[in-house]
Coordinates of C-alpha atoms (C1' of nucleotides) and ligand atoms in Angstrom, one line a residue:
Chain A
X1 CA 61.7 40.2 90.9
X2 CA 60.3 40.5 94.3
X3 CA 57.8 42.7 95.8
X4 CA 57.8 43.8 99.4
X5 CA 54.5 42.9 101.0
X6 CA 53.3 43.9 104.3
X7 CA 53.1 41.1 106.8
X8 CA 49.6 41.4 108.0
X9 CA 50.2 38.6 110.5
X10 CA 51.7 40.1 113.6
X11 CA 54.5 37.6 114.0
X12 CA 57.6 38.9 115.5
X13 CA 59.8 37.1 113.1
X14 CA 60.3 39.2 110.1
X15 CA 60.7 37.5 106.8
X16 CA 61.7 38.6 103.4
X17 CA 59.3 37.7 100.8
X18 CA 61.0 36.4 97.7
X19 CA 58.1 34.8 96.0
X20 CA 58.0 35.6 92.3
X21 CA 54.3 35.0 92.4
X22 CA 53.8 38.1 94.3
X23 CA 54.9 40.1 91.4
X24 CA 52.7 38.3 89.1
X25 CA 49.8 38.7 91.4
X26 CA 50.3 42.4 91.8
X27 CA 50.9 42.9 88.2
X28 CA 47.9 41.0 87.1
X29 CA 45.3 43.3 88.3
X30 CA 46.7 46.7 88.8
X31 CA 43.5 48.4 87.8
X32 CA 41.8 47.2 90.9
X33 CA 44.5 48.8 93.0
X34 CA 43.4 52.2 92.2
X35 CA 40.4 51.9 94.4
X36 CA 40.3 53.3 97.8
X37 CA 40.7 50.1 99.6
X38 CA 42.8 50.3 102.7
X39 CA 45.5 47.7 103.2
X40 CA 48.8 46.7 101.9
X41 CA 50.3 49.1 99.5
X42 CA 50.0 48.2 95.9
X43 CA 50.8 50.6 93.1
X44 CA 54.1 49.5 91.8
X45 CA 56.8 52.0 91.2
X46 CA 59.5 51.4 88.8
X47 CA 62.1 53.7 87.5
X48 CA 61.1 54.2 84.0
X49 CA 64.6 53.8 82.7
X50 CA 64.4 50.2 83.5
X51 CA 61.4 49.4 81.5
X52 CA 62.6 48.6 78.1
X53 CA 60.6 45.4 78.2
X54 CA 61.8 44.0 74.9
X55 CA 61.9 47.2 72.9
X56 CA 64.7 47.4 70.5
X57 CA 67.7 49.1 72.0
X58 CA 67.4 52.0 69.6
X59 CA 63.8 52.6 70.7
X60 CA 65.0 52.7 74.2
X61 CA 67.6 55.3 73.3
X62 CA 65.1 57.4 71.5
X63 CA 62.9 57.3 74.5
X64 CA 65.8 58.3 76.7
X65 CA 66.6 61.4 74.8
X66 CA 63.0 62.2 74.2
X67 CA 62.6 62.0 78.0
X68 CA 65.3 64.6 78.3
X69 CA 63.1 66.9 76.4
X70 CA 64.3 66.6 72.8
X71 CA 61.7 66.1 70.1
X72 CA 61.6 62.6 68.8
X73 CA 62.4 63.7 65.2
X74 CA 65.4 65.5 66.5
X75 CA 66.6 62.4 68.4
X76 CA 66.1 60.2 65.4
X77 CA 68.0 62.6 63.2
X78 CA 70.8 62.7 65.7
X79 CA 71.0 59.0 66.1
X80 CA 71.1 58.6 62.3
X81 CA 74.0 61.0 62.2
X82 CA 76.3 59.7 64.9
X83 CA 74.5 56.6 66.4
X84 CA 73.5 56.2 70.0
X85 CA 76.7 54.7 71.3
X86 CA 78.0 57.8 72.9
X87 CA 75.2 59.4 74.8
X88 CA 77.2 62.5 75.7
X89 CA 78.1 63.2 72.1
X90 CA 74.5 62.7 71.2
X91 CA 73.3 65.1 73.7
X92 CA 75.9 67.6 72.5
X93 CA 74.6 67.2 69.0
X94 CA 71.0 67.5 70.0
X95 CA 71.8 70.7 71.9
X96 CA 73.4 72.0 68.8
X97 CA 70.3 71.2 66.8
X98 CA 68.3 73.0 69.4
X99 CA 70.6 76.0 69.4
X100 CA 70.5 76.1 65.6
X101 CA 66.7 76.2 65.8
X102 CA 66.3 73.3 63.4
X103 CA 63.5 72.0 65.6
X104 CA 60.9 73.7 67.6
X105 CA 61.9 74.3 71.2
X106 CA 60.5 72.0 73.7
X107 CA 61.9 73.1 77.0
X108 CA 64.2 71.3 79.3
X109 CA 62.7 68.2 80.7
X110 CA 66.0 66.6 81.7
X111 CA 65.0 66.6 85.3
X112 CA 61.6 65.2 84.9
X113 CA 60.8 63.0 87.8
X114 CA 58.2 61.0 86.2
X115 CA 57.8 57.3 86.7
X116 CA 56.1 54.6 85.1
X117 CA 53.9 52.6 87.3
X118 CA 54.6 49.1 86.5
X119 CA 51.1 48.0 86.3
X120 CA 51.1 45.5 83.5
X121 CA 54.5 45.2 82.1
X122 CA 55.4 41.7 81.3
X123 CA 58.3 40.8 83.1
X124 CA 61.1 39.1 83.5
X125 CA 62.5 42.4 82.9
X126 CA 66.0 41.8 81.9
X127 CA 66.9 45.3 82.6
X128 CA 66.1 45.1 86.2
X129 CA 68.6 42.5 87.0
X130 CA 71.0 43.6 89.7
X131 CA 73.7 44.0 87.1
X132 CA 71.8 46.6 85.3
X133 CA 70.8 48.4 88.4
X134 CA 74.1 48.7 89.9
X135 CA 76.4 49.0 87.0
X136 CA 74.5 51.7 85.2
X137 CA 74.0 53.3 88.6
X138 CA 72.8 56.8 88.8
X139 CA 72.6 57.3 85.2
X140 CA 70.0 54.7 84.9
X141 CA 68.2 56.1 87.9
X142 CA 68.2 59.5 86.4
X143 CA 66.6 58.4 83.2
X144 CA 62.9 58.5 84.0
X145 CA 61.5 58.0 80.6
X146 CA 57.8 57.9 80.4
X147 CA 58.0 56.5 77.0
X148 CA 56.5 53.2 76.2
X149 CA 56.3 51.1 73.2
X150 CA 52.8 50.4 73.9
X151 CA 52.9 46.7 73.6
X152 CA 52.1 45.2 77.0
X153 CA 49.4 47.2 78.7
X154 CA 47.1 47.9 75.8
X155 CA 45.3 44.6 76.3
X156 CA 44.7 45.0 79.9
X157 CA 43.0 48.3 79.3
X158 CA 40.3 46.8 77.2
X159 CA 37.7 46.4 79.8
X160 CA 37.9 49.9 81.0
X161 CA 36.5 52.9 79.4
X162 CA 39.4 53.4 77.0
X163 CA 39.6 57.1 77.4
X164 CA 39.2 57.2 81.2
X165 CA 41.7 54.5 81.7
X166 CA 44.2 56.1 79.5
X167 CA 43.9 59.4 81.1
X168 CA 44.3 57.7 84.4
X169 CA 47.3 55.9 83.2
X170 CA 48.9 59.0 81.9
X171 CA 48.3 60.8 85.1
X172 CA 49.8 57.9 87.0
X173 CA 52.9 58.4 84.8
X174 CA 53.1 61.9 86.1
X175 CA 51.4 63.9 83.4
X176 CA 49.0 66.5 84.4
X177 CA 45.4 65.6 83.8
X178 CA 44.8 68.4 81.4
X179 CA 47.7 67.4 79.2
X180 CA 46.5 63.8 79.2
X181 CA 43.1 65.1 78.2
X182 CA 44.6 67.2 75.5
X183 CA 46.5 64.2 74.1
X184 CA 43.5 62.0 74.1
X185 CA 41.3 64.6 72.5
X186 CA 43.8 65.1 69.7
X187 CA 44.7 61.5 69.0
X188 CA 41.5 59.7 69.8
X189 CA 40.8 57.2 72.5
X190 CA 42.4 54.3 70.8
X191 CA 45.7 55.8 70.3
X192 CA 48.5 53.9 71.9
X193 CA 49.9 55.2 75.1
X194 CA 53.2 55.7 73.5
X195 CA 51.6 58.0 70.9
X196 CA 49.9 60.0 73.5
X197 CA 53.1 60.4 75.5
X198 CA 55.0 61.4 72.4
X199 CA 52.4 64.0 71.6
X200 CA 52.5 65.5 75.1
X201 CA 56.2 65.8 74.9
X202 CA 56.2 67.1 71.4
X203 CA 53.4 69.6 71.9
X204 CA 54.8 71.8 74.5
X205 CA 57.1 72.7 77.3
X206 CA 56.7 70.3 80.1
X207 CA 58.0 71.9 83.3
X208 CA 59.5 69.9 86.1
X209 CA 57.0 69.4 88.8
X210 CA 58.4 68.5 92.1
X211 CA 56.1 66.4 94.2
X212 CA 53.8 68.7 95.9
X213 CA 53.3 68.5 98.8
X214 CA 56.6 66.8 99.4
X215 CA 55.4 64.3 101.9
X216 CA 56.8 61.1 100.4
X217 CA 54.5 58.2 101.1
X218 CA 52.7 60.2 103.8
X219 CA 52.8 61.9 107.1
X220 CA 52.0 60.8 110.7
X221 CA 48.3 60.7 111.2
X222 CA 47.5 60.4 107.6
X223 CA 46.0 57.4 106.0
X224 CA 48.5 55.6 103.9
X225 CA 47.9 56.1 100.3
X226 CA 47.6 53.0 98.3
X227 CA 51.0 52.3 96.7
X228 CA 53.1 49.3 96.1
X229 CA 56.7 49.7 95.0
X230 CA 58.5 47.4 92.8
X231 CA 62.0 47.3 94.0
X232 CA 64.9 46.7 91.6
X233 CA 66.8 43.5 92.2
X234 CA 69.6 45.2 94.2
X235 CA 67.1 46.7 96.5
X236 CA 65.6 43.4 97.7
X237 CA 66.8 42.7 101.2
X238 CA 68.1 41.6 103.4
X239 CA 69.5 43.9 104.5
X240 CA 67.2 46.8 104.8
X241 CA 68.8 49.9 103.5
X242 CA 68.1 53.6 103.7
X243 CA 69.8 56.3 101.6
X244 CA 69.5 60.0 101.9
X245 CA 70.6 62.8 99.6
X246 CA 69.5 66.0 98.0
X247 CA 68.0 64.1 95.1
X248 CA 65.8 66.0 92.7
X249 CA 65.6 63.8 89.7
X250 CA 65.4 60.4 91.2
X251 CA 62.0 58.9 92.1
X252 CA 62.5 58.1 95.7
X253 CA 60.5 59.1 98.7
X254 CA 60.9 62.8 98.5
X255 CA 60.1 64.6 101.7
X256 CA 60.3 68.1 103.1
X257 CA 61.0 68.0 106.8
X258 CA 58.9 71.1 107.3
X259 CA 56.1 68.7 107.7
X260 CA 57.9 67.2 110.6
X261 CA 59.4 70.1 112.3
X262 CA 60.0 73.8 112.0
X263 CA 62.9 73.4 109.6
X264 CA 62.8 73.2 105.8
X265 CA 64.8 70.3 104.5
X266 CA 64.0 68.8 101.2
X267 CA 65.6 65.5 100.7
X268 CA 65.2 62.3 98.7
X269 CA 65.1 59.0 100.5
X270 CA 65.7 55.8 98.8
X271 CA 65.0 52.7 100.8
X272 CA 63.5 49.3 100.9
X273 CA 61.6 49.6 104.1
X274 CA 58.0 48.8 104.3
X275 CA 55.8 51.9 104.5
X276 CA 53.0 50.5 106.5
X277 CA 52.8 50.8 110.2
X278 CA 55.0 53.9 110.5
X279 CA 54.8 56.0 113.6
X280 CA 56.5 59.2 114.6
X281 CA 58.6 60.1 117.5
X282 CA 56.5 61.7 120.2
X283 CA 55.9 64.4 121.1
X284 CA 55.6 65.8 117.6
X285 CA 57.9 68.7 117.3
X286 CA 56.4 72.2 116.7
X287 CA 56.0 73.1 113.1
X288 CA 56.8 76.8 113.2
X289 CA 59.7 78.7 114.6
X290 CA 57.6 80.7 117.0
X291 CA 56.0 77.6 118.4
X292 CA 59.4 76.0 118.7
X293 CA 60.9 79.1 120.4
X294 CA 58.1 81.1 122.0
X295 CA 60.7 83.2 123.7
X296 CA 61.6 84.7 120.4
X297 CA 58.3 86.4 120.4
X298 CA 59.3 88.5 123.4
X299 CA 62.9 89.3 122.8
X300 CA 63.6 88.3 119.4
X301 CA 66.1 88.9 118.0
X302 CA 68.5 89.6 120.8
X303 CA 68.0 86.0 121.8
X304 CA 71.3 84.9 123.1
X305 CA 73.4 87.6 124.7
X306 CA 76.0 85.1 126.0
X307 CA 77.1 83.5 122.8
X308 CA 76.2 86.2 120.4
X309 CA 77.0 89.3 122.3
X310 CA 78.2 91.0 119.3
X311 CA 75.3 90.3 117.1
X312 CA 72.9 90.9 119.9
X313 CA 74.6 94.2 120.6
X314 CA 74.5 95.4 117.1
X315 CA 70.9 94.4 116.8
X316 CA 70.1 96.0 120.2
X317 CA 71.7 99.2 119.2
X318 CA 69.8 99.3 115.9
X319 CA 66.5 98.6 117.7
X320 CA 67.0 101.0 120.5
X321 CA 67.5 103.8 118.1
X322 CA 64.3 103.1 116.3
X323 CA 60.7 103.5 117.4
X324 CA 58.1 100.9 118.1
X325 CA 57.5 99.1 115.9
X326 CA 61.0 99.5 114.3
X327 CA 61.2 101.2 111.0
X328 CA 61.1 99.2 107.9
X329 CA 64.8 99.6 107.4
X330 CA 65.6 98.5 110.9
X331 CA 63.4 95.5 110.6
X332 CA 65.1 94.5 107.5
X333 CA 68.5 94.9 109.1
X334 CA 67.6 92.7 112.0
X335 CA 66.1 90.0 109.8
X336 CA 69.2 90.1 107.6
X337 CA 71.4 89.6 110.6
X338 CA 69.4 86.9 112.1
X339 CA 69.2 85.0 108.8
X340 CA 72.9 85.2 108.4
X341 CA 73.7 83.3 111.6
X342 CA 71.4 80.6 112.6
X343 CA 71.8 79.5 116.1
X344 CA 73.4 76.1 116.7
X345 CA 71.5 75.2 119.8
X346 CA 68.2 76.0 118.1
X347 CA 69.3 74.3 115.0
X348 CA 70.1 71.2 117.0
X349 CA 66.7 71.2 118.5
X350 CA 64.9 71.7 115.2
X351 CA 66.8 68.8 113.7
X352 CA 65.7 66.5 116.5
X353 CA 69.0 66.1 118.3
X354 CA 69.4 66.1 122.1
X355 CA 70.3 69.5 123.5
X356 CA 74.0 70.2 123.2
X357 CA 74.5 67.1 121.0
X358 CA 77.3 69.0 119.1
X359 CA 78.1 71.2 122.0
X360 CA 81.7 70.0 122.5
X361 CA 83.0 71.4 119.2
X362 CA 83.6 74.8 117.8
X363 CA 80.6 76.8 116.7
X364 CA 81.5 76.7 113.0
X365 CA 82.0 73.0 113.2
X366 CA 78.6 72.7 114.7
X367 CA 77.0 74.6 111.9
X368 CA 78.9 72.5 109.4
X369 CA 78.0 69.2 110.8
X370 CA 74.4 70.0 111.6
X371 CA 74.1 71.5 108.2
X372 CA 74.4 68.2 106.5
X373 CA 72.8 65.9 109.0
X374 CA 69.5 64.0 109.0
X375 CA 66.4 65.6 110.3
X376 CA 65.8 63.1 113.0
X377 CA 62.0 63.1 113.2
X378 CA 61.7 62.7 109.4
X379 CA 64.1 59.8 109.2
X380 CA 62.8 58.2 112.4
X381 CA 59.3 58.1 110.9
X382 CA 60.6 56.1 108.0
X383 CA 62.7 53.8 110.2
X384 CA 60.0 53.2 112.8
X385 CA 58.7 50.1 110.9
X386 CA 61.9 48.3 112.0
X387 CA 60.8 48.4 115.7
X388 CA 58.4 45.6 115.6
X389 CA 60.4 43.6 113.2
X390 CA 63.5 43.6 115.4
X391 CA 62.4 43.5 119.1
X392 CA 65.9 42.4 120.0
X393 CA 67.6 45.3 118.3
X394 CA 69.5 45.6 115.1
X395 CA 73.0 45.6 113.7
X396 CA 73.6 48.7 111.7
X397 CA 76.1 49.6 109.0
X398 CA 76.1 53.3 109.3
X399 CA 77.9 54.9 106.3
X400 CA 78.8 58.6 106.4
X401 CA 77.7 58.7 109.9
X402 CA 78.3 62.4 110.4
X403 CA 76.9 63.4 113.8
X404 CA 74.9 60.2 114.0
X405 CA 71.5 61.2 112.7
X406 CA 70.6 57.6 112.0
X407 CA 71.7 56.4 115.4
X408 CA 69.8 59.1 117.2
X409 CA 66.7 58.4 115.2
X410 CA 66.8 54.7 116.0
X411 CA 67.5 55.4 119.6
X412 CA 64.7 57.9 120.0
X413 CA 62.4 55.2 118.4
X414 CA 63.4 52.8 121.1
X415 CA 65.1 50.5 118.7
X416 CA 68.1 48.9 120.4
X417 CA 71.4 49.3 118.7
X418 CA 73.2 46.0 119.1
X419 CA 76.1 46.9 117.0
X420 CA 77.0 49.8 114.9
X421 CA 79.7 49.8 112.3
X422 CA 80.1 53.5 111.7
X423 CA 82.1 55.0 108.8
X424 CA 82.9 58.7 109.1
X425 CA 86.0 60.5 107.9
X426 CA 85.6 63.7 109.9
X427 CA 87.4 63.7 113.2
X428 CA 85.0 66.3 114.6
X429 CA 81.9 64.4 113.5
X430 CA 83.3 61.2 114.9
X431 CA 83.9 62.8 118.3
X432 CA 80.3 63.9 118.4
X433 CA 78.8 60.5 117.5
X434 CA 81.2 58.7 119.7
X435 CA 80.4 61.0 122.6
X436 CA 76.7 60.4 122.1
X437 CA 77.2 56.6 122.0
X438 CA 79.3 56.6 125.1
X439 CA 76.6 58.4 127.0
X440 CA 73.5 56.6 125.7
X441 CA 74.5 53.2 124.2
X442 CA 75.4 49.9 125.5
X443 CA 75.9 48.1 122.2
X444 CA 79.1 47.7 120.2
X445 CA 80.5 50.7 118.3
X446 CA 83.0 50.0 115.6
X447 CA 84.5 53.1 114.0
X448 CA 86.0 53.2 110.5
X449 CA 87.4 56.3 109.0
X450 CA 87.3 55.8 105.3
X451 CA 84.4 54.4 103.4
X452 CA 86.7 53.1 100.7
X453 CA 88.6 51.1 103.3
X454 CA 85.5 49.1 104.1
X455 CA 86.4 46.4 101.7
X456 CA 84.5 43.2 100.9
X457 CA 86.8 41.3 103.1
X458 CA 86.2 43.5 106.1
X459 CA 82.5 43.4 105.5
X460 CA 82.6 39.7 105.5
X461 CA 84.6 39.6 108.7
X462 CA 82.1 41.9 110.3
X463 CA 79.2 39.8 109.2
X464 CA 81.0 36.7 110.5
X465 CA 81.5 38.5 113.8
X466 CA 78.1 40.1 114.2
X467 CA 76.0 37.5 112.5
X468 CA 74.3 40.0 110.1
X469 CA 73.6 43.5 109.2
X470 CA 69.9 44.4 109.5
X471 CA 70.2 47.9 108.2
X472 CA 72.6 49.8 105.9
X473 CA 72.0 53.4 106.3
X474 CA 73.6 56.6 105.2
X475 CA 73.6 59.8 103.1
X476 CA 76.6 60.2 100.9
X477 CA 78.1 63.7 100.6
X478 CA 76.1 66.0 98.4
X479 CA 78.5 68.9 98.6
X480 CA 79.3 68.5 94.9
X481 CA 75.7 68.6 94.1
X482 CA 74.5 71.4 96.2
X483 CA 73.8 74.8 94.8
X484 CA 75.5 76.5 97.7
X485 CA 78.8 75.1 96.8
X486 CA 80.4 77.8 94.7
X487 CA 83.6 76.0 94.2
X488 CA 83.1 72.4 93.4
X489 CA 79.6 72.0 92.3
X490 CA 80.7 69.5 89.7
X491 CA 78.0 66.8 90.1
X492 CA 77.9 63.2 91.1
X493 CA 81.4 62.5 90.0
X494 CA 82.9 65.2 92.3
X495 CA 85.5 64.0 94.8
X496 CA 83.1 63.5 97.7
X497 CA 79.7 63.0 96.0
X498 CA 81.2 60.1 94.0
X499 CA 81.3 58.2 97.3
X500 CA 77.7 57.4 96.5
X501 CA 79.2 54.6 94.4
X502 CA 80.8 53.2 97.6
X503 CA 77.4 53.2 99.3
X504 CA 76.1 51.1 96.5
X505 CA 79.2 48.9 96.5
X506 CA 79.0 48.3 100.2
X507 CA 75.2 47.6 100.1
X508 CA 75.8 45.1 97.3
X509 CA 78.6 43.5 99.3
X510 CA 76.6 43.2 102.5
X511 CA 73.8 41.7 100.6
X512 CA 75.7 39.1 98.7
X513 CA 77.9 38.2 101.6
X514 CA 74.9 37.6 103.8
X515 CA 73.3 35.6 101.1
X516 CA 76.4 33.5 100.8
X517 CA 76.9 32.8 104.4
Chain B
dG1 C1' 97.8 79.8 118.0
dT2 C1' 92.6 78.7 117.2
dA3 C1' 88.1 80.3 116.4
dA4 C1' 85.0 83.7 114.5
dT5 C1' 83.9 86.7 110.8
dT6 C1' 83.5 88.2 106.2
dA7 C1' 82.6 88.2 101.4
dA8 C1' 83.2 85.8 97.3
dG9 C1' 78.2 83.7 92.6
dA10 C1' 75.6 80.2 90.2
dT11 C1' 71.8 77.5 89.9
dT12 C1' 67.4 76.2 90.9
dT13 C1' 63.0 76.6 93.2
dT14 C1' 59.3 79.4 95.1
dA15 C1' 56.5 83.5 95.5
dC16 C1' 54.4 87.0 93.5
dT17 C1' 52.7 89.7 89.5
dT18 C1' 50.5 90.4 85.4
Chain C
dA1 C1' 49.7 80.5 82.1
dA2 C1' 53.7 83.0 81.9
dG3 C1' 57.0 86.1 83.3
dT4 C1' 59.9 88.3 87.0
dA5 C1' 61.5 88.9 91.5
dA6 C1' 63.0 86.7 95.6
dA7 C1' 64.7 83.1 98.3
dA8 C1' 67.3 79.1 99.1
dT9 C1' 71.2 76.0 98.7
dC10 C1' 75.5 69.9 102.8
dT11 C1' 81.7 76.0 100.8
dT12 C1' 86.3 78.3 100.7
dA13 C1' 89.9 81.5 101.5
dA14 C1' 91.4 85.6 103.5
dT15 C1' 91.1 88.5 107.4
dT16 C1' 90.1 89.8 112.0
dA17 C1' 89.1 88.7 117.0
dC18 C1' 90.3 86.4 121.0
Ligands
SAH1 N1 85.7 59.1 102.3 C1 84.8 59.2 103.3 N2 84.6 58.2 104.1 C2 83.7 58.3 105.2 N3 83.0 59.4 105.4 C3 83.1 60.4 104.6 C4 84.0 60.4 103.5 N4 83.9 61.6 102.8 C5 83.0 62.3 103.5 N5 82.5 61.6 104.5 C6 81.5 62.1 105.5 O1 80.2 61.8 104.9 C7 79.3 62.6 105.6 C8 78.2 63.0 104.6 S1 76.9 64.0 105.4 C9 76.0 62.7 106.2 C10 75.6 63.2 107.6 C11 74.9 62.2 108.4 N6 73.8 61.6 107.6 C12 74.3 62.8 109.7 O2 73.2 62.5 110.0 O3 75.0 63.6 110.3 C13 80.1 63.8 106.2 O4 80.0 63.8 107.6 C14 81.5 63.6 105.7 O5 82.4 63.9 106.7

DNA sequence: GTAATTAAGATTTTACTT
DNA sequence: AAGTAAAATCTTAATTAC
């Protein structure tokens, strides 16, 4: 296992740290990391699903289902009945139990986003080998089970005030402090963490708490909070990677772009980039609509009589008939109309793209492609750490390129794009990103249409040709996950969203190929 | 002909009460 | 804290406008 450490020396040469000692070092004194000391990040994140650390498989299964919100007794009964081989069947059974009211209701915690900070776990964590991470894919990621068997860390707690430390630990696992307090009060200060966790789960409904505020590891101008992430084996570079999606139940860097611009955009970002030394694109975009578009104040909402003559006309008519200020009904009508049709030019600007970036295609196409693109300022902030590491520019594998959000972000950061292998199936989107490249870029652009056609062989030949990939970046389709899809919201295995697996496949392939060559 | 418009829910999160 | 109302969400197919 490897931990990304910040390179405090300012050498231009970036190096991947693969020293196992790092992990040992970080793991050995996690308590000290809670202090307010500035410097390299330290708290170790680990997806709790990968933390079986020697527990019997059955215990792990129990934890998994308890983590989904079923009472432990119920889970045990279920496993006793049909075993834990078939998780789906077991969930079905548990739901049946629940419906029958055999057990007290505990609410739905299936989307809990808790994580276990890997402070003291022993490790050689078998379950964090690359095999585990990639084969069990999203399912493993989804299972954030704050259940522990209480073996490893109890020792390390001894010097601390037991109660305080345990409360802190529970809080670090994501439990609210009052619940942690409750558990300690009821079980006593020398109860094992696992007991406390069980109690909290068993005792009451534990609602999902999305990170609040959704700022990920922090915002421009803020001091970096003290965190260290433990990356699963697959995530250790090279290459760097960056993945975006509308993830709610994975523990990534979860960010709302409203902290970067005047548009709300909640997204999960999974990446192995360092988080120290980030900087934003300047100037910082305005954070409210009226700051972004002061003209709206004056003649909102008939804001664009050229392109939206009809809308503007209807609105104008409605407004001219009413007094000043317009009646409540008229105001609502106007707001309704304006909400219905966002303005592509304005949308482009809010998302951080150059003016008219998508201007060459039909309006509905602009809406569509802008609708699922990166918010440039947000992504750029995360990618900014690459600048000093790669003064000569980078080779990028850009999967699901869309309108080129990643490329625009890198460009606006002043990171040179030496070569971009871009994979995008949509003709319209390709024309947009290609057009932008032609106008702004001097490096090599290689276009591929189908992500599934980017085979290991082709990857190898690209690496042979380009030398290396420094960054694998992309956001796989989330149309099958999104609530706004009335038709095919079928989950990760949906036709498009399942391409997530190709992202993983390609990342793995790039990594292993580069390691081999 | 192509592009714009319209209306078709469900699920989940946030805002607002009580 | 807990309940309810409101808002928000990476589409598609049929129809109308140009
Ligand atoms: N099989 C496939 N191969 C390649 N790209 C695909 C694909 N299926 C869908 N896509 C593309 O994947 C993209 C997902 S949305 C990603 C948008 C991008 N991050 C941006 O900043 O614009 C869409 O543009 C969609 O056209």
